[in-house]
PDB file of C-alpha atoms in Angstrom:
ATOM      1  CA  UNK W 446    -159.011 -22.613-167.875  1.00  0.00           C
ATOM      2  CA  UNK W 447    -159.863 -19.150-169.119  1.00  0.00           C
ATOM      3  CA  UNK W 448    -163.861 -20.365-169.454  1.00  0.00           C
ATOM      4  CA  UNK W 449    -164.246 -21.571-166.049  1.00  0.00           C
ATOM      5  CA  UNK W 450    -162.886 -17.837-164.784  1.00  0.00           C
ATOM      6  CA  UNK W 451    -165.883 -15.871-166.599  1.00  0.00           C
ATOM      7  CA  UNK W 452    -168.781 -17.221-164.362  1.00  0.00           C
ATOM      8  CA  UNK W 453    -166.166 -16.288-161.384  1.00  0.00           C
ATOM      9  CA  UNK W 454    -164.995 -12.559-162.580  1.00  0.00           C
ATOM     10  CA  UNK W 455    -168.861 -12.064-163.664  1.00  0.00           C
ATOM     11  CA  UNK W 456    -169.915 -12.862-159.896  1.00  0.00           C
ATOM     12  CA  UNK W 457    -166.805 -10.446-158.250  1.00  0.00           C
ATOM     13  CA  UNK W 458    -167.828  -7.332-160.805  1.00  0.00           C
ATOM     14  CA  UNK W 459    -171.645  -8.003-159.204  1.00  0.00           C
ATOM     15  CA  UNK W 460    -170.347  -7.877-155.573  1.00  0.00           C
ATOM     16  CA  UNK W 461    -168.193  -5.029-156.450  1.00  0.00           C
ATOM     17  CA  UNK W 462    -171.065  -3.411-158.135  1.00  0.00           C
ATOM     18  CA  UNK W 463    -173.349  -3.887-155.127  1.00  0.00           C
ATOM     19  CA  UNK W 464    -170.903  -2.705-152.992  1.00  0.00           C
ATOM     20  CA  UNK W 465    -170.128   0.452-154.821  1.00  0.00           C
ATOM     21  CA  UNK W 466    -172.547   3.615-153.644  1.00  0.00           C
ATOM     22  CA  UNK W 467    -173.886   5.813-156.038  1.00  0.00           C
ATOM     23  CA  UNK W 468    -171.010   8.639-156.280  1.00  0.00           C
ATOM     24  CA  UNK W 469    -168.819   5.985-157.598  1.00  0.00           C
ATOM     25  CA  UNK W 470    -171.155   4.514-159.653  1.00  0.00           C
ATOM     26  CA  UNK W 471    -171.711   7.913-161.082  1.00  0.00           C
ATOM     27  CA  UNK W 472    -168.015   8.155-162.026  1.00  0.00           C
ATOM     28  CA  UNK W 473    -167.484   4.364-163.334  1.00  0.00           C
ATOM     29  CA  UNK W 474    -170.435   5.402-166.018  1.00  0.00           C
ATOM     30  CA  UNK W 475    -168.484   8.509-166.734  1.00  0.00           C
ATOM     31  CA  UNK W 476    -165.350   6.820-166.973  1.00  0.00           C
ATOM     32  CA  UNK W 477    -167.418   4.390-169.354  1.00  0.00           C
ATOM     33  CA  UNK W 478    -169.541   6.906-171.507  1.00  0.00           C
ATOM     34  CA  UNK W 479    -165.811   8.569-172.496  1.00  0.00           C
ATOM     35  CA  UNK W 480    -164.624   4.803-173.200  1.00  0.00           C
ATOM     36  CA  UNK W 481    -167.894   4.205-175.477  1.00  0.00           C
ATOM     37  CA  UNK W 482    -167.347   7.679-176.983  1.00  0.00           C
ATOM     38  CA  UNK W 483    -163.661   7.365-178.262  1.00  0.00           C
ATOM     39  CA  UNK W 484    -163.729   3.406-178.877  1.00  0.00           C
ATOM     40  CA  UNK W 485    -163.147   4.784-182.644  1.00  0.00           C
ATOM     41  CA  UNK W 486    -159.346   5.376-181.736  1.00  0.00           C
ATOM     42  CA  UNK W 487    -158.873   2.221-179.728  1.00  0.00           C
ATOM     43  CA  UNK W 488    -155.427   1.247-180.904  1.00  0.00           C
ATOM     44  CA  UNK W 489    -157.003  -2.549-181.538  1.00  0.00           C
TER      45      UNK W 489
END
């Protein structure tokens, strides 16, 4: 069940992507680049 959901999440996060302008794809790579930075202290 899960498997056949990747190909379909994959395609939404390109439309989203697509449909995001630049200032907000400015701040999702911020909000990513912190993410990357303190992945040390993920609690996983």
């Amino acid at each position: 069940m899960l498997k056949s959901l990747f190909p379909i999440a994959s395609a939404f996060q390109d439309i989203m992507l697509d449909a995001l302008n630049e200032k907000e794809r400015a701040v999702l790579d911020k909000i990513f680049d912190k993410l990357i930075e303190h992945r040390h202290s993920w609690p996983l």
